[in-house]
Coordinates of C-alpha atoms in Angstrom, one line a residue:
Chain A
X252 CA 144.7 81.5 143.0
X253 CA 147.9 82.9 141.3
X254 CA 149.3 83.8 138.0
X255 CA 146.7 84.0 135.3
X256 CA 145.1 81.5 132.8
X257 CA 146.3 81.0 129.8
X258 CA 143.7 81.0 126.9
X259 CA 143.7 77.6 124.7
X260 CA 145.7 74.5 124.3
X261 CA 148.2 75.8 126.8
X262 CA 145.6 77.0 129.9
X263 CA 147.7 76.1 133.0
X264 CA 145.0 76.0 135.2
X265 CA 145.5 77.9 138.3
X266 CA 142.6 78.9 139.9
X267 CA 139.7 77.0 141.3
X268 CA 136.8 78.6 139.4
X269 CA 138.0 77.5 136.2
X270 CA 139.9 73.5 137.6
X271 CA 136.3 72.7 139.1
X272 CA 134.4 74.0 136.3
X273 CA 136.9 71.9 133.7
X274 CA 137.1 68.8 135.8
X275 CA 133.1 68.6 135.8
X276 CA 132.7 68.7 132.3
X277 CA 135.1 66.1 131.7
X278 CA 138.4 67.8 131.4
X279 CA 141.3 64.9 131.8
X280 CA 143.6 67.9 132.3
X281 CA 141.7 69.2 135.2
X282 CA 141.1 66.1 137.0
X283 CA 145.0 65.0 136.7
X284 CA 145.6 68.8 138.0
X285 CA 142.8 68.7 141.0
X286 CA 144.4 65.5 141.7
X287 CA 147.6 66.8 142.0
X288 CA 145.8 69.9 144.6
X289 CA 144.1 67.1 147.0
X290 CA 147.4 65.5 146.9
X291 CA 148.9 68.4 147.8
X292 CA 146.6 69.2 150.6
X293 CA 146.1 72.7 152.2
X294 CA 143.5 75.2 151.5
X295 CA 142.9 75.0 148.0
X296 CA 142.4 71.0 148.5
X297 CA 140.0 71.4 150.7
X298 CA 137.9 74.4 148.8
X299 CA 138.2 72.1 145.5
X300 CA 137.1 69.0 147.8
X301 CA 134.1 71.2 149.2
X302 CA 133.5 72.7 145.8
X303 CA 132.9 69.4 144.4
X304 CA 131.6 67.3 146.9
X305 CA 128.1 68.0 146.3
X306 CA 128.4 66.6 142.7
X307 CA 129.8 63.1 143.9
X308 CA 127.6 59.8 145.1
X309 CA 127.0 58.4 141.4
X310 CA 130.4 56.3 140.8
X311 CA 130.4 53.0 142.1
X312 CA 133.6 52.9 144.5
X313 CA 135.2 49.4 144.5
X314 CA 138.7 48.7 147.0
X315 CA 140.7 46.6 146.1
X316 CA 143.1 45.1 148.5
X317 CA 145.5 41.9 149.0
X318 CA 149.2 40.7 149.8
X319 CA 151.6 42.2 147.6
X320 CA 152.1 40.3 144.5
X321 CA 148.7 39.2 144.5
X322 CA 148.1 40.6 141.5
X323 CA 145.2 43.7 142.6
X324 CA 147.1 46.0 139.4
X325 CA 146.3 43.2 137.0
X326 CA 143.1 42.6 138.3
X327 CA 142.7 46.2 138.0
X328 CA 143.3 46.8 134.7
X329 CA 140.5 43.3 133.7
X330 CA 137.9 44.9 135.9
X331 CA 138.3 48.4 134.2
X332 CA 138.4 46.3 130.3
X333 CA 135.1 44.3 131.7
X334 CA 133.9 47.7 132.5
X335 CA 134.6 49.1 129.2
X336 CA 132.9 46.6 127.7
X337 CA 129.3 47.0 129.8
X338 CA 129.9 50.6 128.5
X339 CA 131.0 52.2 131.7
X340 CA 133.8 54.8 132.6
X341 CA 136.4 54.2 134.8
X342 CA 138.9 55.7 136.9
X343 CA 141.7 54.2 138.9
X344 CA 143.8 55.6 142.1
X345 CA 146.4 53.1 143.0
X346 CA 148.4 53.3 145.8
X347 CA 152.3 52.4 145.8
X348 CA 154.6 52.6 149.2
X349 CA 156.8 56.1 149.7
X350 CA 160.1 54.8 151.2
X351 CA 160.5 55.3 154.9
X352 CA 163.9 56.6 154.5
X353 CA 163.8 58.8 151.5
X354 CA 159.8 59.4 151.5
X355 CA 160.5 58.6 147.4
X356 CA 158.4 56.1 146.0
X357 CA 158.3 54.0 142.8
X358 CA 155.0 53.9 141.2
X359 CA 154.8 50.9 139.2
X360 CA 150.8 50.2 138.8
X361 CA 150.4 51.6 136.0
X362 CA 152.9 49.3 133.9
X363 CA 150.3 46.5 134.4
X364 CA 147.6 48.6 132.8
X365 CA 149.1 50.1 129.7
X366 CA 147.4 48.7 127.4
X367 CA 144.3 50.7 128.6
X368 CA 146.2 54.1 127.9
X369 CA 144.5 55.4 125.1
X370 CA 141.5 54.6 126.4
X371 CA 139.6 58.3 127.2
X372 CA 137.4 56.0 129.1
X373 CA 139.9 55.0 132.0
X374 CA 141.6 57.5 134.1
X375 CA 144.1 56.2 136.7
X376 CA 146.2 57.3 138.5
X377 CA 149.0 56.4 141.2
X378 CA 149.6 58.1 144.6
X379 CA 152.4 57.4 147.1
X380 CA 151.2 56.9 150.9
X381 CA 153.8 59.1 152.0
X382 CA 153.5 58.0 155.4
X383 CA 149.7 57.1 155.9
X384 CA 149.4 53.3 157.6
X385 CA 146.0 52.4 156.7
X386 CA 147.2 51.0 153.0
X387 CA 146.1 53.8 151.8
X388 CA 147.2 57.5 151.2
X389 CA 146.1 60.4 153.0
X390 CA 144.5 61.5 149.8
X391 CA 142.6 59.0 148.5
X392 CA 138.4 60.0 149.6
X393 CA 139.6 63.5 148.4
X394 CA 140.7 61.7 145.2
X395 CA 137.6 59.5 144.8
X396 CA 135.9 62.1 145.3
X397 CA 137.3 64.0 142.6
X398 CA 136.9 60.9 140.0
X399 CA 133.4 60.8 141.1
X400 CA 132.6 64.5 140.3
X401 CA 134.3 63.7 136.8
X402 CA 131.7 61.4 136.1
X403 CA 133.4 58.0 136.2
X404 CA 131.3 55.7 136.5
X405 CA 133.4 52.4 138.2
X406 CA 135.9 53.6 140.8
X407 CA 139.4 51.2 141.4
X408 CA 140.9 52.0 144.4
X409 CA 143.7 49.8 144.7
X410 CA 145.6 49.9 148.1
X411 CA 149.2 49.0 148.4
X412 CA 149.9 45.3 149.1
X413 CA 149.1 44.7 152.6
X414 CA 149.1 42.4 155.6
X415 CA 146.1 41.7 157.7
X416 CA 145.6 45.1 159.4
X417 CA 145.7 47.3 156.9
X418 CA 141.5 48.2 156.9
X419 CA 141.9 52.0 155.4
X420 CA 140.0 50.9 152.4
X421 CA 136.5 49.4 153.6
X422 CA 135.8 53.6 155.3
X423 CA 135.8 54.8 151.4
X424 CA 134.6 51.3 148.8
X425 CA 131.1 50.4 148.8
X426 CA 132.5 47.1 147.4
X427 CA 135.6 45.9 149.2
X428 CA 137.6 43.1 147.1
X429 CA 140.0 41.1 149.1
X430 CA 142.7 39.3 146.2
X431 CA 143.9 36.0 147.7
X432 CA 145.8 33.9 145.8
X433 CA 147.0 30.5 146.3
X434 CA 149.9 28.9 148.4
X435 CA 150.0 31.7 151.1
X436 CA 149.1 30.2 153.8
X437 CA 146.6 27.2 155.2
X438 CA 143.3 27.2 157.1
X439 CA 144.5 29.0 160.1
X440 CA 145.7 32.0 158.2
X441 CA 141.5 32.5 156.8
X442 CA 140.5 32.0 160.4
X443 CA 142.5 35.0 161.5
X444 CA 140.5 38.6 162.0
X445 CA 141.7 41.2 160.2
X446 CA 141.7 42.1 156.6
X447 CA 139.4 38.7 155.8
X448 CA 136.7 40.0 157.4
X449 CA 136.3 43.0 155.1
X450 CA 135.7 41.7 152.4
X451 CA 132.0 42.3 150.5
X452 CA 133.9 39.7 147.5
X453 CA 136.9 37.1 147.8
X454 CA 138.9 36.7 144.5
X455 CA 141.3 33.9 144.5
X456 CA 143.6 35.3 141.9
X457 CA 146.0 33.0 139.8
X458 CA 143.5 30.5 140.3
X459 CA 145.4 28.3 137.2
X460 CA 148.3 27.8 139.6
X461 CA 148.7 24.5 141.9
X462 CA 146.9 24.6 145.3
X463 CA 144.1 27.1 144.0
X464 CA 140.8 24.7 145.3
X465 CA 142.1 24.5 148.7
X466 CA 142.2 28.4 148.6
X467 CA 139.2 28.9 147.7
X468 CA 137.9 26.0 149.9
X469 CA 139.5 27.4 152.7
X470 CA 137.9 30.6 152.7
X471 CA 135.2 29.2 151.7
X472 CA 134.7 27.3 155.2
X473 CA 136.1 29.9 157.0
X474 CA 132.9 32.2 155.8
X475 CA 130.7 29.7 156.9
X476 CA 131.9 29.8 160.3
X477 CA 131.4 33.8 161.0
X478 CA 128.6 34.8 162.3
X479 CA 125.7 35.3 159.7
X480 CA 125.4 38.9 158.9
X481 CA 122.5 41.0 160.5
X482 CA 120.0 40.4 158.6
X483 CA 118.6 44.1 157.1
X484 CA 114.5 44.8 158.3
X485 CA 112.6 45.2 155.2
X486 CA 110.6 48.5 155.3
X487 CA 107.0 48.0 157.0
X488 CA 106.4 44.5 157.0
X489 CA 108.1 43.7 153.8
X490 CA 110.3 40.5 153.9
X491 CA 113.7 41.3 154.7
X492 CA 116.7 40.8 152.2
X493 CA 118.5 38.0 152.3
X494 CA 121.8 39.1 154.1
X495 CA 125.3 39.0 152.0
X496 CA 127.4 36.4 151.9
X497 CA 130.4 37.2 150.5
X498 CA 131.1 35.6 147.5
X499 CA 134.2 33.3 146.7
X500 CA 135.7 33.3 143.2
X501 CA 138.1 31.9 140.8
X502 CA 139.5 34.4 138.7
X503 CA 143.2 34.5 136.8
X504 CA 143.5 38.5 135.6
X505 CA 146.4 37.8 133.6
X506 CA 144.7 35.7 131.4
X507 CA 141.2 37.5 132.1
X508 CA 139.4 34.3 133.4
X509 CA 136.6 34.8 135.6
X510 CA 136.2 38.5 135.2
X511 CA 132.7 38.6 134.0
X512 CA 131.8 36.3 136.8
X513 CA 133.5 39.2 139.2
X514 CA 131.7 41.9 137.5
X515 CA 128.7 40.5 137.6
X516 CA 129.1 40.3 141.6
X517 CA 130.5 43.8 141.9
X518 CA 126.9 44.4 140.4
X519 CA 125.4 42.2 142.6
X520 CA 127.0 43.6 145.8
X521 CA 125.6 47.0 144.5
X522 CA 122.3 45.9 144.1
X523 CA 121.9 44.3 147.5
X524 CA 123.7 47.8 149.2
X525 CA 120.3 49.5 147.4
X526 CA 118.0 47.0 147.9
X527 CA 118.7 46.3 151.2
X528 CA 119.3 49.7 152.7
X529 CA 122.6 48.9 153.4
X530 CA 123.8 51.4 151.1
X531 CA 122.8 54.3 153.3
X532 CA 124.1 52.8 156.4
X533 CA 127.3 52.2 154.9
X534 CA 127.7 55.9 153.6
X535 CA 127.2 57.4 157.2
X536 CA 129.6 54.9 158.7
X537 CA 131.9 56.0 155.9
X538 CA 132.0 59.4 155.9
X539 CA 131.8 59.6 159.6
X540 CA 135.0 57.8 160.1
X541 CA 136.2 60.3 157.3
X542 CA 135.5 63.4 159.1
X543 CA 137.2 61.6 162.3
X544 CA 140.1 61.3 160.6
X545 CA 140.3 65.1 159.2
X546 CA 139.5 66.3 162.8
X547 CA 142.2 63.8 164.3
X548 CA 144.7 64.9 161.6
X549 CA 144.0 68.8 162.1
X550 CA 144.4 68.4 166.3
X551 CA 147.5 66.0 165.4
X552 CA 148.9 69.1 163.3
X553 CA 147.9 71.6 166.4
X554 CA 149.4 69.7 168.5
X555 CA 152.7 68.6 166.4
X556 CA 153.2 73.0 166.6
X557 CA 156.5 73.1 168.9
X558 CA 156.5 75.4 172.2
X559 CA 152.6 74.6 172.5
X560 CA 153.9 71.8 175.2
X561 CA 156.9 72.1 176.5
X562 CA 156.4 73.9 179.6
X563 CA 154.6 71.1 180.6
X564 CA 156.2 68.1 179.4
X565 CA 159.1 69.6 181.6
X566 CA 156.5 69.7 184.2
X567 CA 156.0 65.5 183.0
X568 CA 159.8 65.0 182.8
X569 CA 160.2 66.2 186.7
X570 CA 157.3 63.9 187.6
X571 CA 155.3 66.7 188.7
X572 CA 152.6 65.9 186.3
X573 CA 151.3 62.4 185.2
X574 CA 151.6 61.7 181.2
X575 CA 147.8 61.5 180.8
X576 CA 147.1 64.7 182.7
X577 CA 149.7 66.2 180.8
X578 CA 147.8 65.0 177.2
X579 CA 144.3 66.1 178.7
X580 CA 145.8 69.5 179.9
X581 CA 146.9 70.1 176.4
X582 CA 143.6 69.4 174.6
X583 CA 142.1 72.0 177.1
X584 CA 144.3 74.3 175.8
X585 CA 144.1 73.3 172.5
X586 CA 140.4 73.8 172.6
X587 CA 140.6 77.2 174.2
X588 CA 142.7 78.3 171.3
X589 CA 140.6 77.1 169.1
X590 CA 137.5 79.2 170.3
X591 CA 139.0 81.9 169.7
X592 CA 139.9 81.2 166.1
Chain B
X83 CA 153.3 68.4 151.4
X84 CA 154.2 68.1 147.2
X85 CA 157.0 66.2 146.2
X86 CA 158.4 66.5 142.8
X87 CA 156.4 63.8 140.6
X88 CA 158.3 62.4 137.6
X89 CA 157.2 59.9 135.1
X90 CA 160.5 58.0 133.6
X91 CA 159.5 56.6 130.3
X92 CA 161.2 54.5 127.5
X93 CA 159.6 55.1 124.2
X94 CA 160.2 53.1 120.7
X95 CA 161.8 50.0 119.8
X96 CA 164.7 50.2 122.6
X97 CA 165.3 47.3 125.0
X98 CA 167.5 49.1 127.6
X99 CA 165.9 50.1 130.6
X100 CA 168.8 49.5 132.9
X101 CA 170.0 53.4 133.5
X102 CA 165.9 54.2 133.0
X103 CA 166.0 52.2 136.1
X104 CA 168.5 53.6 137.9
X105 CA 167.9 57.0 137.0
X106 CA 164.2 56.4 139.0
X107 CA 166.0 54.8 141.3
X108 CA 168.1 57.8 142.6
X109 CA 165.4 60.0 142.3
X110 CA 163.3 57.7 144.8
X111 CA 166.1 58.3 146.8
X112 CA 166.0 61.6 146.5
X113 CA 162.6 62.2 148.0
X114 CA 160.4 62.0 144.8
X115 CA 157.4 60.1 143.7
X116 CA 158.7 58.3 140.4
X117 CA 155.9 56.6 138.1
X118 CA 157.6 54.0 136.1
X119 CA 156.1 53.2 132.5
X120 CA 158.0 49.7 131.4
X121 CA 159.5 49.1 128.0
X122 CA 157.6 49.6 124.5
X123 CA 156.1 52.6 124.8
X124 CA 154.1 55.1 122.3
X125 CA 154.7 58.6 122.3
X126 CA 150.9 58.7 122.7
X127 CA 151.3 56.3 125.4
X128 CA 153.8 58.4 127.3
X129 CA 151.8 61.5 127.3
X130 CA 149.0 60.2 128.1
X131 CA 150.3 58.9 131.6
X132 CA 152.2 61.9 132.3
X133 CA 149.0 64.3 131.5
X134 CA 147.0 61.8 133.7
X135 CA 149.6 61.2 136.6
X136 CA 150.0 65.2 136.7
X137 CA 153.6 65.0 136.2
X138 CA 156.2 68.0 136.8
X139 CA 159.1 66.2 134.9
X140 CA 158.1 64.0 131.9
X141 CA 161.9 61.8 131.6
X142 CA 162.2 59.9 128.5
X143 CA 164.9 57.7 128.2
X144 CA 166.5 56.6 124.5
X145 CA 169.2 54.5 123.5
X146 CA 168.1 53.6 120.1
X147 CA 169.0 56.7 118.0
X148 CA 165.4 57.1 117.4
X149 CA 165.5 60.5 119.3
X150 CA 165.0 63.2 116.9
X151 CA 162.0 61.6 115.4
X152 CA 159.9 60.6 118.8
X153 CA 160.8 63.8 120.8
X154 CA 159.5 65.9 118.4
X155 CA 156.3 63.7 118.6
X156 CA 155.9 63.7 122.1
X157 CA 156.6 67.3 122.5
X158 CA 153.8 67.6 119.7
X159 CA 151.5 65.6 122.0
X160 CA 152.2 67.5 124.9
X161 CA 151.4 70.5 123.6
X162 CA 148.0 69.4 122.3
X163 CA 147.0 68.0 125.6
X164 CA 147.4 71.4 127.5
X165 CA 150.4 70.1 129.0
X166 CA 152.7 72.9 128.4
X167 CA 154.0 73.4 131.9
X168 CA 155.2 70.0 132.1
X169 CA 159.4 69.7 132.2
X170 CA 160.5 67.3 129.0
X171 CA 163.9 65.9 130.1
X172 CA 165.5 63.8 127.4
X173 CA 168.0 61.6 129.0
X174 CA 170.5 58.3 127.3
X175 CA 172.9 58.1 124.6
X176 CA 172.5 61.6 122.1
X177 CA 175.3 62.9 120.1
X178 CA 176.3 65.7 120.9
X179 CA 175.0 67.6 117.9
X180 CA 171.7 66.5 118.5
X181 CA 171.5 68.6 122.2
X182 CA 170.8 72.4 120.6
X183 CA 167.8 70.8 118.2
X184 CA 166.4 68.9 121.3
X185 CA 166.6 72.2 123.4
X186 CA 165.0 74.0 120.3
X187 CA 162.2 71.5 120.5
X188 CA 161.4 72.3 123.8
X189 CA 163.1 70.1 125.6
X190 CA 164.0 71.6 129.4
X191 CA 167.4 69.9 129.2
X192 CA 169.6 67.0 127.6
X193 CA 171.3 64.9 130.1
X194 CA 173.8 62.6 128.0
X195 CA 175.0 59.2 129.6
X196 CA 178.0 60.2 131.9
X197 CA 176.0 62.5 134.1
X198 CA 176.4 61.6 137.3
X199 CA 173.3 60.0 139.5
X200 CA 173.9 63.2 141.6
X201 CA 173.5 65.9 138.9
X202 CA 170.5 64.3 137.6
X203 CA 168.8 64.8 140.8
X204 CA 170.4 68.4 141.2
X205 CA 169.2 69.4 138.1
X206 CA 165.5 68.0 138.0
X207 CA 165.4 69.9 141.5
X208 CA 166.5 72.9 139.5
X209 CA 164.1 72.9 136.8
X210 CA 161.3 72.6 138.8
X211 CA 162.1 74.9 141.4
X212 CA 162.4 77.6 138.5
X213 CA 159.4 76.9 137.0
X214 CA 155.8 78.7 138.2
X215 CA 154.3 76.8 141.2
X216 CA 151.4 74.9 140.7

């Protein structure tokens, strides 16, 4: 886009021919770099993004979410070493807080995975949410995305630690991992709606620590009170799959205990998504709420463009004009100038 | 929006990570995103995270004396990954004489241990406003 390659060691790659080219065969260079782009945003984003996008939908794309503390780095770093191990690549995006004062952040993921560093099978890397609510960063599908057109095989997202709305996460995992751990709270914190209910797998993390039964007991019994899960049709007759129930489990990442049990239900979640169809349903609802959000974000930025409304929110301010007319009136406009785009 | 990205590392058998700290500290506070590495850390290690987190400013921290034999290893490293538009900012306690053969290196500057919080932020700004955009 500008400046011009360098040849060799050195090539600082600039334009998008030669980062998407780089990035698909395996360049770590180019996928830090595109990363960095989608971060970014803007044009070049979003011609790297649609450059690529047709070469995604291989990489398994696991969230994983939970209160802060609960240990979702450290989990991280077992489920990309029991990954390794079943001879699968991985690639990480975790997701640390930007201040709301400063809009710095500390990213501090990574110290819990060092030891895979010189691994050429891992990738990860940390974002800041600079502002995004969802637990998430405005970046991360792009940056799936991008991990999945490198060929990694096992995807990590792991959100920053969250309450019990943040639900960014389920609209880009296949497999959503909610990391409880024990001592947080009682029975009436599982029965609560929220971030619970996303969950494809519950991982009761620290599970060698005091009080770790009743966690997992507790959401145990607060599963079997939802209502069961529709059960799929199997195709023409065929007997339908048994509908998921998401799995409670044990696990301490520190010490990596219960990890192979966890991969083997990451697997398992998988294999029902295929087997029962669900796969393909979940991938529409997923990419449609994606293309919601770009369309919100780029009527938000129309919208955010100063002098486009202040005519009439003096109009508001005088009470000559109700608030919602006011927002409807703009949108008209806002449509009209986009026609003629 | 980009904001500056810098990875703050220690590398080698040094314990003190206190002004590493503070030095991501203020430059969290000054708007960037700071990836922090922990104690311990291999030259091959450091580069490694700052080629994969996409790093403008690559900050390694030493108090050990240890300087003029893992810069020039990390500055090795970073050439062979193709990361040769990435700042290397040597920060802690370097004599003096040591500065001009860190510079030589390839290092984008020196800051010794009574820069001020301020000028560390001022200058990091500096370097990377001066370099090509990416």
């Amino acid at each position: 886009m500008r400046g011009e390659a360098e040849e060799g060691a050195t090539t600082i790659m600039t334009d998008l021919d030669t980062l998407a080219r780089e990035l698909l065969a395996g360049s770590t260079r180019a996928l830090a770099r595109g990363l960095t782009w989608v971060e970014s945003g803007g044009e070049r984003a979003e011609a790297l993004v649609a450059r690529l996008y047709p070469r995604t939908g291989r990489a398994h794309v696991v969230g994983l979410t939970g209160a802060p503390g609960s240990g979702k780095s450290t989990l991280a770093r077992a489920l990309a070493r029991g990954a390794r191990a079943r001879g699968r690549t991985v690639g990480v995006l975790a997701v640390d807080p930007s201040s709301p004062f400063s809009g710095g952040a500390i990213l501090g993921d990574r110290i819990r995975m060092n030891d895979l560093a010189l691994d050429p099978g891992v990738f990860i890397r940390s974002m800041a949410t600079r502002g995004a609510l969802g637990g998430l960063c405005r970046a991360a599908a792009d940056g799936v995305d991008l991990l999945d057109a490198a060929g990694r095989d096992l995807i990590l997202v792991e959100t920053v630690g969250v309450g019990q709305d943040e639900v960014d996460v389920m609209r880009l995992a296949h497999t959503v991992v909610v990391v409880s751990v024990p001592g947080l709270g009682d029975d009436v914190q599982a029965l609560k709606a929220g971030l619970l209910e996303i969950a494809d797998l519950h991982v009761v993390n620290k599970a060698d620590r005091e009080g770790a039964d009743r966690t997992l007991g507790e959401l145990r019994s607060m599963l079997t009170l939802l209502p069961p899960a529709e059960s799929p049709a199997g195709p023409d007759g065929a007997p339908a799959v048994e509908p998921w129930v998401p799995p409670v489990l044990p696990a301490s990442a520190a010490r990596e205990e219960g990890i192979e049990a966890l991969m083997d239900a990451l697997d398992g979640h998988m294999a029902y998504l295929k087997t029962s169809g669900e796969l393909d349903r979940r991938w529409r609802r997923m990419v449609g709420a994606r293309v919601l959000k770009i369309a919100q974000e780029l009527v938000a930025r129309r919208l955010a463009h100063p002098a486009a409304a202040d005519a009439d929110v003096d109009r508001v301010a005088r009470r000559e004009l109700s608030p919602h007319a006011c927002a409807r009136l703009l949108l008209t406009r806002l449509g009209e100038r986009t026609s003629h785009v | 929006m980009s904001s500056i990205r810098v990875l703050i590392a220690k590398v080698g058998l040094d314990g003190h990570d206190r002004g590493a700290k503070i030095v991501a500290r203020c430059l969290r506070d000054a708007g960037m995103d700071v990836v922090y590495t922990g104690l311990h850390r291999t030259p091959e290690e450091v580069v490694t995270a700052a080629v994969q987190e996409d790093v403008d400013v690559l900050g390694i921290s030493l108090l050990s004396g240890a300087h003029m034999t893992l810069i020039p290893r990390v500055v090795e490293l970073m050439q062979a990954a193709g990361a040769g538009d990435m700042l290397l900012v040597v920060g802690g306690v370097i004599p003096d004489e040591d500065v001009p053969a860190l510079r030589a290196l390839g290092a984008a500057d020196v800051l010794l241990q009574d820069t001020p919080p301020d000028a560390i932020v001022a200058r990091v700004r500096e370097l990377v406003a001066a370099r090509q955009p990416r």
